[in-house]
PDB file of C-alpha atoms in Angstrom:
ATOM      1  CA  ASP N1076       8.683  63.175  69.261  1.00 80.00           C
ATOM      2  CA  SER N1077      12.826  64.502  69.201  1.00 83.00           C
ATOM      3  CA  GLY N1078      12.652  65.499  66.026  1.00 91.00           C
ATOM      4  CA  VAL N1079      15.858  63.281  65.595  1.00 96.00           C
ATOM      5  CA  THR N1080      14.639  60.235  62.500  1.00 96.00           C
ATOM      6  CA  GLN N1081      16.253  57.034  62.955  1.00 97.00           C
ATOM      7  CA  THR N1082      15.024  54.154  60.834  1.00 96.00           C
ATOM      8  CA  PRO N1083      15.182  51.324  60.760  1.00 97.00           C
ATOM      9  CA  LYS N1084      13.987  51.069  64.286  1.00 95.00           C
ATOM     10  CA  HIS N1085      14.837  47.289  64.678  1.00 96.00           C
ATOM     11  CA  LEU N1086      17.256  45.532  62.240  1.00 96.00           C
ATOM     12  CA  ILE N1087      18.022  41.572  62.533  1.00 97.00           C
ATOM     13  CA  THR N1088      20.817  40.212  60.583  1.00 97.00           C
ATOM     14  CA  ALA N1089      23.472  37.465  60.136  1.00 97.00           C
ATOM     15  CA  THR N1090      27.514  37.945  60.834  1.00 97.00           C
ATOM     16  CA  GLY N1091      28.884  38.986  57.799  1.00 97.00           C
ATOM     17  CA  GLN N1092      26.666  40.993  56.361  1.00 97.00           C
ATOM     18  CA  ARG N1093      26.033  45.271  56.027  1.00 98.00           C
ATOM     19  CA  VAL N1094      23.493  47.318  57.497  1.00 98.00           C
ATOM     20  CA  THR N1095      22.892  51.265  56.634  1.00 98.00           C
ATOM     21  CA  LEU N1096      21.226  52.975  59.580  1.00 98.00           C
ATOM     22  CA  ARG N1097      19.773  56.188  58.532  1.00 98.00           C
ATOM     23  CA  CYS N1098      19.466  59.392  60.628  1.00 98.00           C
ATOM     24  CA  SER N1099      17.525  63.100  60.005  1.00 97.00           C
ATOM     25  CA  PRO N1100      18.598  65.560  62.964  1.00 97.00           C
ATOM     26  CA  ARG N1101      16.208  67.851  63.803  1.00 95.00           C
ATOM     27  CA  SER N1102      15.356  71.015  61.847  1.00 94.00           C
ATOM     28  CA  GLY N1103      17.971  74.037  62.547  1.00 92.00           C
ATOM     29  CA  ASP N1104      20.874  71.152  63.765  1.00 93.00           C
ATOM     30  CA  LEU N1105      24.185  70.983  61.512  1.00 94.00           C
ATOM     31  CA  SER N1106      25.677  68.751  63.821  1.00 93.00           C
ATOM     32  CA  VAL N1107      25.000  64.610  64.516  1.00 96.00           C
ATOM     33  CA  TYR N1108      26.358  62.565  66.408  1.00 95.00           C
ATOM     34  CA  TRP N1109      26.804  58.693  66.752  1.00 97.00           C
ATOM     35  CA  TYR N1110      26.272  56.711  69.663  1.00 96.00           C
ATOM     36  CA  GLN N1111      26.709  51.994  70.739  1.00 96.00           C
ATOM     37  CA  GLN N1112      24.341  51.795  73.429  1.00 92.00           C
ATOM     38  CA  SER N1113      25.398  47.790  74.610  1.00 89.00           C
ATOM     39  CA  LEU N1114      24.550  46.517  78.032  1.00 79.00           C
ATOM     40  CA  ASP N1115      28.309  46.201  78.759  1.00 76.00           C
ATOM     41  CA  GLN N1116      29.850  48.663  77.649  1.00 76.00           C
ATOM     42  CA  GLY N1117      27.321  51.490  78.067  1.00 84.00           C
ATOM     43  CA  LEU N1118      26.938  54.571  75.970  1.00 90.00           C
ATOM     44  CA  GLN N1119      30.059  55.019  73.298  1.00 93.00           C
ATOM     45  CA  PHE N1120      30.828  57.539  71.137  1.00 93.00           C
ATOM     46  CA  LEU N1121      31.211  56.662  67.702  1.00 96.00           C
ATOM     47  CA  ILE N1122      31.414  59.328  65.151  1.00 96.00           C
ATOM     48  CA  GLN N1123      30.527  63.247  65.234  1.00 94.00           C
ATOM     49  CA  TYR N1124      29.798  65.267  62.122  1.00 95.00           C
ATOM     50  CA  TYR N1125      29.279  68.984  61.560  1.00 93.00           C
ATOM     51  CA  ASN N1126      27.607  70.615  58.351  1.00 94.00           C
ATOM     52  CA  GLY N1127      29.066  67.604  56.113  1.00 94.00           C
ATOM     53  CA  GLU N1128      32.589  67.427  57.765  1.00 95.00           C
ATOM     54  CA  GLU N1129      33.769  64.891  60.310  1.00 94.00           C
ATOM     55  CA  ARG N1130      34.622  66.535  63.419  1.00 92.00           C
ATOM     56  CA  ALA N1131      35.300  63.942  66.113  1.00 91.00           C
ATOM     57  CA  LYS N1132      35.897  60.657  66.240  1.00 93.00           C
ATOM     58  CA  GLY N1133      35.414  58.275  69.407  1.00 92.00           C
ATOM     59  CA  ASN N1134      35.360  54.575  69.742  1.00 84.00           C
ATOM     60  CA  ILE N1135      34.195  53.613  65.681  1.00 93.00           C
ATOM     61  CA  LEU N1136      35.973  49.951  64.975  1.00 94.00           C
ATOM     62  CA  GLU N1137      37.483  50.392  61.128  1.00 96.00           C
ATOM     63  CA  ARG N1138      34.400  48.025  59.862  1.00 97.00           C
ATOM     64  CA  PHE N1139      31.957  50.744  60.604  1.00 97.00           C
ATOM     65  CA  SER N1140      31.999  54.317  58.608  1.00 97.00           C
ATOM     66  CA  ALA N1141      29.356  57.156  58.470  1.00 97.00           C
ATOM     67  CA  GLN N1142      28.799  60.050  56.651  1.00 97.00           C
ATOM     68  CA  GLN N1143      26.555  63.492  56.899  1.00 98.00           C
ATOM     69  CA  PHE N1144      25.079  64.648  53.782  1.00 97.00           C
ATOM     70  CA  PRO N1145      24.334  68.210  52.063  1.00 96.00           C
ATOM     71  CA  ASP N1146      20.877  67.873  53.086  1.00 95.00           C
ATOM     72  CA  LEU N1147      22.377  66.948  56.548  1.00 96.00           C
ATOM     73  CA  HIS N1148      21.216  63.646  57.234  1.00 97.00           C
ATOM     74  CA  SER N1149      23.553  60.950  58.032  1.00 98.00           C
ATOM     75  CA  GLU N1150      24.126  57.411  57.230  1.00 98.00           C
ATOM     76  CA  LEU N1151      26.181  55.008  59.726  1.00 98.00           C
ATOM     77  CA  ASN N1152      27.302  51.886  57.978  1.00 98.00           C
ATOM     78  CA  LEU N1153      28.507  48.424  59.337  1.00 98.00           C
ATOM     79  CA  SER N1154      29.960  46.017  57.508  1.00 97.00           C
ATOM     80  CA  SER N1155      31.424  42.582  58.470  1.00 97.00           C
ATOM     81  CA  LEU N1156      29.154  42.386  60.995  1.00 97.00           C
ATOM     82  CA  GLU N1157      29.507  40.184  64.546  1.00 97.00           C
ATOM     83  CA  LEU N1158      27.631  39.177  67.313  1.00 96.00           C
ATOM     84  CA  GLY N1159      29.382  41.650  69.337  1.00 94.00           C
ATOM     85  CA  ASP N1160      27.695  44.599  67.592  1.00 96.00           C
ATOM     86  CA  SER N1161      24.451  44.001  68.458  1.00 96.00           C
ATOM     87  CA  ALA N1162      23.334  47.165  70.087  1.00 96.00           C
ATOM     88  CA  LEU N1163      20.948  50.009  70.143  1.00 95.00           C
ATOM     89  CA  TYR N1164      22.441  52.590  67.806  1.00 97.00           C
ATOM     90  CA  PHE N1165      21.389  56.231  69.027  1.00 96.00           C
ATOM     91  CA  CYS N1166      21.823  59.250  66.273  1.00 97.00           C
ATOM     92  CA  ALA N1167      21.759  62.885  67.992  1.00 95.00           C
ATOM     93  CA  SER N1168      21.780  66.258  66.981  1.00 94.00           C
ATOM     94  CA  SER N1169      22.838  69.920  68.157  1.00 91.00           C
ATOM     95  CA  VAL N1170      22.463  73.091  66.559  1.00 87.00           C
ATOM     96  CA  THR N1171      26.409  73.511  66.544  1.00 78.00           C
ATOM     97  CA  GLY N1172      29.410  71.209  67.040  1.00 68.00           C
ATOM     98  CA  ASP N1173      29.987  72.345  70.574  1.00 71.00           C
ATOM     99  CA  SER N1174      28.426  69.641  72.766  1.00 60.00           C
ATOM    100  CA  GLY N1175      29.479  71.530  75.854  1.00 63.00           C
ATOM    101  CA  ALA N1176      27.392  74.337  75.356  1.00 64.00           C
ATOM    102  CA  ASN N1177      24.626  72.959  73.688  1.00 70.00           C
ATOM    103  CA  VAL N1178      22.041  70.614  74.165  1.00 82.00           C
ATOM    104  CA  LEU N1179      22.247  67.016  72.610  1.00 90.00           C
ATOM    105  CA  THR N1180      18.859  65.850  70.934  1.00 92.00           C
ATOM    106  CA  PHE N1181      18.174  62.209  70.621  1.00 94.00           C
ATOM    107  CA  GLY N1182      16.470  59.789  68.169  1.00 95.00           C
ATOM    108  CA  ALA N1183      14.944  57.051  69.448  1.00 94.00           C
ATOM    109  CA  GLY N1184      17.280  54.812  68.370  1.00 95.00           C
ATOM    110  CA  SER N1185      17.813  51.845  65.923  1.00 97.00           C
ATOM    111  CA  ARG N1186      17.762  48.307  67.610  1.00 96.00           C
ATOM    112  CA  LEU N1187      20.288  46.062  65.375  1.00 97.00           C
ATOM    113  CA  THR N1188      20.564  42.100  66.452  1.00 97.00           C
ATOM    114  CA  VAL N1189      23.399  40.105  64.445  1.00 97.00           C
ATOM    115  CA  LEU N1190      22.402  36.417  64.826  1.00 96.00           C
TER     116      LEU N1190
ATOM    117  CA  GLY M1185      40.689  61.008  79.490  1.00 84.00           C
ATOM    118  CA  ASP M1186      37.631  62.704  80.614  1.00 88.00           C
ATOM    119  CA  SER M1187      35.382  59.750  82.442  1.00 92.00           C
ATOM    120  CA  VAL M1188      32.311  59.592  84.542  1.00 95.00           C
ATOM    121  CA  THR M1189      31.453  57.492  86.755  1.00 95.00           C
ATOM    122  CA  GLN M1190      27.650  57.205  88.863  1.00 94.00           C
ATOM    123  CA  MET M1191      26.411  54.493  91.386  1.00 88.00           C
ATOM    124  CA  GLU M1192      25.141  51.254  89.865  1.00 83.00           C
ATOM    125  CA  GLY M1193      21.591  50.265  90.044  1.00 85.00           C
ATOM    126  CA  PRO M1194      19.227  49.348  90.031  1.00 93.00           C
ATOM    127  CA  VAL M1195      17.683  51.480  92.733  1.00 96.00           C
ATOM    128  CA  THR M1196      13.909  50.436  93.677  1.00 97.00           C
ATOM    129  CA  LEU M1197      12.402  52.983  95.656  1.00 97.00           C
ATOM    130  CA  SER M1198       8.866  53.451  97.122  1.00 97.00           C
ATOM    131  CA  GLU M1199       6.454  56.278  95.786  1.00 97.00           C
ATOM    132  CA  GLU M1200       7.524  59.664  97.591  1.00 96.00           C
ATOM    133  CA  ALA M1201      11.203  58.366  98.762  1.00 97.00           C
ATOM    134  CA  PHE M1202      13.932  60.691  98.445  1.00 97.00           C
ATOM    135  CA  LEU M1203      16.644  59.933  95.552  1.00 97.00           C
ATOM    136  CA  THR M1204      19.947  60.384  95.553  1.00 97.00           C
ATOM    137  CA  ILE M1205      22.000  59.082  92.566  1.00 97.00           C
ATOM    138  CA  ASN M1206      25.482  59.690  92.736  1.00 97.00           C
ATOM    139  CA  CYS M1207      27.737  60.895  89.960  1.00 97.00           C
ATOM    140  CA  THR M1208      31.943  61.722  89.812  1.00 97.00           C
ATOM    141  CA  TYR M1209      33.696  62.893  87.134  1.00 96.00           C
ATOM    142  CA  THR M1210      37.439  63.213  85.800  1.00 95.00           C
ATOM    143  CA  ALA M1211      38.046  65.803  83.392  1.00 91.00           C
ATOM    144  CA  THR M1212      40.807  68.555  82.206  1.00 83.00           C
ATOM    145  CA  GLY M1213      39.736  72.182  81.991  1.00 81.00           C
ATOM    146  CA  TYR M1214      35.804  72.928  82.856  1.00 85.00           C
ATOM    147  CA  PRO M1215      33.714  70.212  81.713  1.00 91.00           C
ATOM    148  CA  SER M1216      29.592  71.050  81.555  1.00 91.00           C
ATOM    149  CA  LEU M1217      27.940  68.250  83.266  1.00 94.00           C
ATOM    150  CA  PHE M1218      24.514  67.352  81.949  1.00 95.00           C
ATOM    151  CA  TRP M1219      21.440  64.637  83.498  1.00 97.00           C
ATOM    152  CA  TYR M1220      19.924  62.793  81.205  1.00 96.00           C
ATOM    153  CA  VAL M1221      17.264  60.237  81.086  1.00 96.00           C
ATOM    154  CA  GLN M1222      15.800  57.785  79.309  1.00 93.00           C
ATOM    155  CA  TYR M1223      12.329  56.523  79.431  1.00 92.00           C
ATOM    156  CA  PRO M1224      11.418  52.518  78.362  1.00 88.00           C
ATOM    157  CA  GLY M1225      11.770  52.509  74.650  1.00 84.00           C
ATOM    158  CA  GLU M1226      12.500  55.754  74.247  1.00 87.00           C
ATOM    159  CA  GLY M1227      15.601  58.017  73.321  1.00 89.00           C
ATOM    160  CA  LEU M1228      17.774  59.959  75.646  1.00 92.00           C
ATOM    161  CA  GLN M1229      16.380  62.990  76.950  1.00 93.00           C
ATOM    162  CA  LEU M1230      18.335  66.190  78.649  1.00 94.00           C
ATOM    163  CA  LEU M1231      16.902  66.146  82.137  1.00 97.00           C
ATOM    164  CA  LEU M1232      19.145  69.196  83.723  1.00 96.00           C
ATOM    165  CA  LYS M1233      22.723  70.495  83.236  1.00 94.00           C
ATOM    166  CA  ALA M1234      25.484  72.947  84.635  1.00 94.00           C
ATOM    167  CA  THR M1235      28.010  74.642  83.165  1.00 91.00           C
ATOM    168  CA  LYS M1236      30.651  76.418  86.305  1.00 90.00           C
ATOM    169  CA  ALA M1237      31.245  75.414  89.497  1.00 92.00           C
ATOM    170  CA  ASP M1238      28.374  75.914  92.147  1.00 95.00           C
ATOM    171  CA  ASP M1239      25.515  76.090  89.308  1.00 95.00           C
ATOM    172  CA  LYS M1240      22.586  74.049  90.183  1.00 97.00           C
ATOM    173  CA  GLY M1241      20.789  72.481  87.441  1.00 96.00           C
ATOM    174  CA  SER M1242      17.012  71.914  88.004  1.00 97.00           C
ATOM    175  CA  ASN M1243      14.065  70.433  86.015  1.00 96.00           C
ATOM    176  CA  LYS M1244      10.540  68.376  87.128  1.00 95.00           C
ATOM    177  CA  GLY M1245      11.554  68.409  90.864  1.00 97.00           C
ATOM    178  CA  PHE M1246      15.341  67.210  90.418  1.00 98.00           C
ATOM    179  CA  GLU M1247      18.356  68.837  90.972  1.00 98.00           C
ATOM    180  CA  ALA M1248      21.693  68.555  90.940  1.00 98.00           C
ATOM    181  CA  THR M1249      25.063  70.967  91.947  1.00 98.00           C
ATOM    182  CA  TYR M1250      27.967  71.085  90.336  1.00 97.00           C
ATOM    183  CA  ARG M1251      30.747  70.322  92.973  1.00 96.00           C
ATOM    184  CA  LYS M1252      34.329  71.469  91.284  1.00 94.00           C
ATOM    185  CA  GLU M1253      35.892  70.230  94.859  1.00 94.00           C
ATOM    186  CA  THR M1254      34.399  67.455  94.917  1.00 95.00           C
ATOM    187  CA  THR M1255      34.504  66.818  90.812  1.00 96.00           C
ATOM    188  CA  SER M1256      30.765  65.301  91.316  1.00 97.00           C
ATOM    189  CA  PHE M1257      27.304  65.922  90.252  1.00 98.00           C
ATOM    190  CA  HIS M1258      24.638  64.274  92.392  1.00 98.00           C
ATOM    191  CA  LEU M1259      21.229  63.985  91.059  1.00 98.00           C
ATOM    192  CA  GLU M1260      18.579  64.233  93.362  1.00 98.00           C
ATOM    193  CA  LYS M1261      14.245  64.480  94.093  1.00 98.00           C
ATOM    194  CA  GLY M1262      12.967  65.362  96.993  1.00 97.00           C
ATOM    195  CA  SER M1263       9.832  62.724  96.201  1.00 96.00           C
ATOM    196  CA  VAL M1264       9.934  60.050  93.205  1.00 97.00           C
ATOM    197  CA  GLN M1265       6.833  59.305  91.343  1.00 97.00           C
ATOM    198  CA  VAL M1266       6.432  55.871  89.469  1.00 96.00           C
ATOM    199  CA  SER M1267       6.754  58.225  86.125  1.00 96.00           C
ATOM    200  CA  ASP M1268      10.148  58.627  87.217  1.00 97.00           C
ATOM    201  CA  SER M1269      11.150  55.219  86.540  1.00 97.00           C
ATOM    202  CA  ALA M1270      13.836  55.236  83.970  1.00 96.00           C
ATOM    203  CA  VAL M1271      17.789  54.851  83.725  1.00 95.00           C
ATOM    204  CA  TYR M1272      19.371  57.821  84.658  1.00 97.00           C
ATOM    205  CA  PHE M1273      22.832  58.879  82.700  1.00 96.00           C
ATOM    206  CA  CYS M1274      25.177  61.355  84.006  1.00 96.00           C
ATOM    207  CA  ALA M1275      27.954  63.022  81.477  1.00 94.00           C
ATOM    208  CA  LEU M1276      30.134  65.579  80.825  1.00 93.00           C
ATOM    209  CA  SER M1277      31.541  67.408  77.870  1.00 89.00           C
ATOM    210  CA  SER M1278      35.057  69.532  78.302  1.00 84.00           C
ATOM    211  CA  GLY M1279      35.391  72.372  75.685  1.00 74.00           C
ATOM    212  CA  ASN M1280      34.022  71.018  72.622  1.00 73.00           C
ATOM    213  CA  THR M1281      34.494  67.364  72.820  1.00 80.00           C
ATOM    214  CA  PRO M1282      31.427  65.090  72.667  1.00 85.00           C
ATOM    215  CA  LEU M1283      29.250  64.143  75.176  1.00 89.00           C
ATOM    216  CA  VAL M1284      30.962  61.288  77.713  1.00 91.00           C
ATOM    217  CA  PHE M1285      28.392  59.245  79.518  1.00 93.00           C
ATOM    218  CA  GLY M1286      28.321  57.567  82.477  1.00 93.00           C
ATOM    219  CA  LYS M1287      26.848  53.806  82.519  1.00 92.00           C
ATOM    220  CA  GLY M1288      23.192  54.612  83.593  1.00 93.00           C
ATOM    221  CA  THR M1289      21.722  53.769  86.943  1.00 95.00           C
ATOM    222  CA  ARG M1290      18.278  52.359  86.607  1.00 95.00           C
ATOM    223  CA  LEU M1291      15.494  53.599  88.946  1.00 97.00           C
ATOM    224  CA  SER M1292      12.421  51.497  89.541  1.00 96.00           C
ATOM    225  CA  VAL M1293       9.432  53.405  91.358  1.00 97.00           C
ATOM    226  CA  ILE M1294       7.080  50.907  92.883  1.00 97.00           C
ATOM    227  CA  ALA M1295       3.411  52.462  94.417  1.00 94.00           C
TER     228      ALA M1295
END
């Protein structure tokens, strides 16, 4: 157990629907990162939050949004889902916002299947 | 932008064979370099890291040396075990930027 908790582990939904993925960071970590892992694109950085504020943005679609709450947990919202959104979504956390100096601790991922 | 290129897999080796997984990078400035490992059904775990040129990261028998002149960070292990079967990701971070990952290399070790 890495200390980063992601729910749900698996999710199957239909095109056009909306889902929310949840992440609780490791105790003491202030920064949360979201990554999408697909077979053809590999691991793609989506977005990072540090202590409730957006710190960095990557290849996140406009249909996707995220936030980090005062208790530091984070949610990734995916809307108007398309078949191509099927992927593993990973959350990671670190102590500070500097991923160069700090180790990222990853959760086990949420597998989303869009039918 | 920053990028990481690692050898395509899958790589299949017999137990006790020598392992090399190549990784090269493109980055502005002086990035930190990482190898992460993903075992089946799990999230990524840090395997080793190096933060400056000529640093050698090592863990669990794996090693990688930060080579600035060749912009490389190849992963090596002298004798692989079946339990090393996993997907290995090379990654970098420049300054405060989030990790950029390579596409991963799947390693299968057979007894």
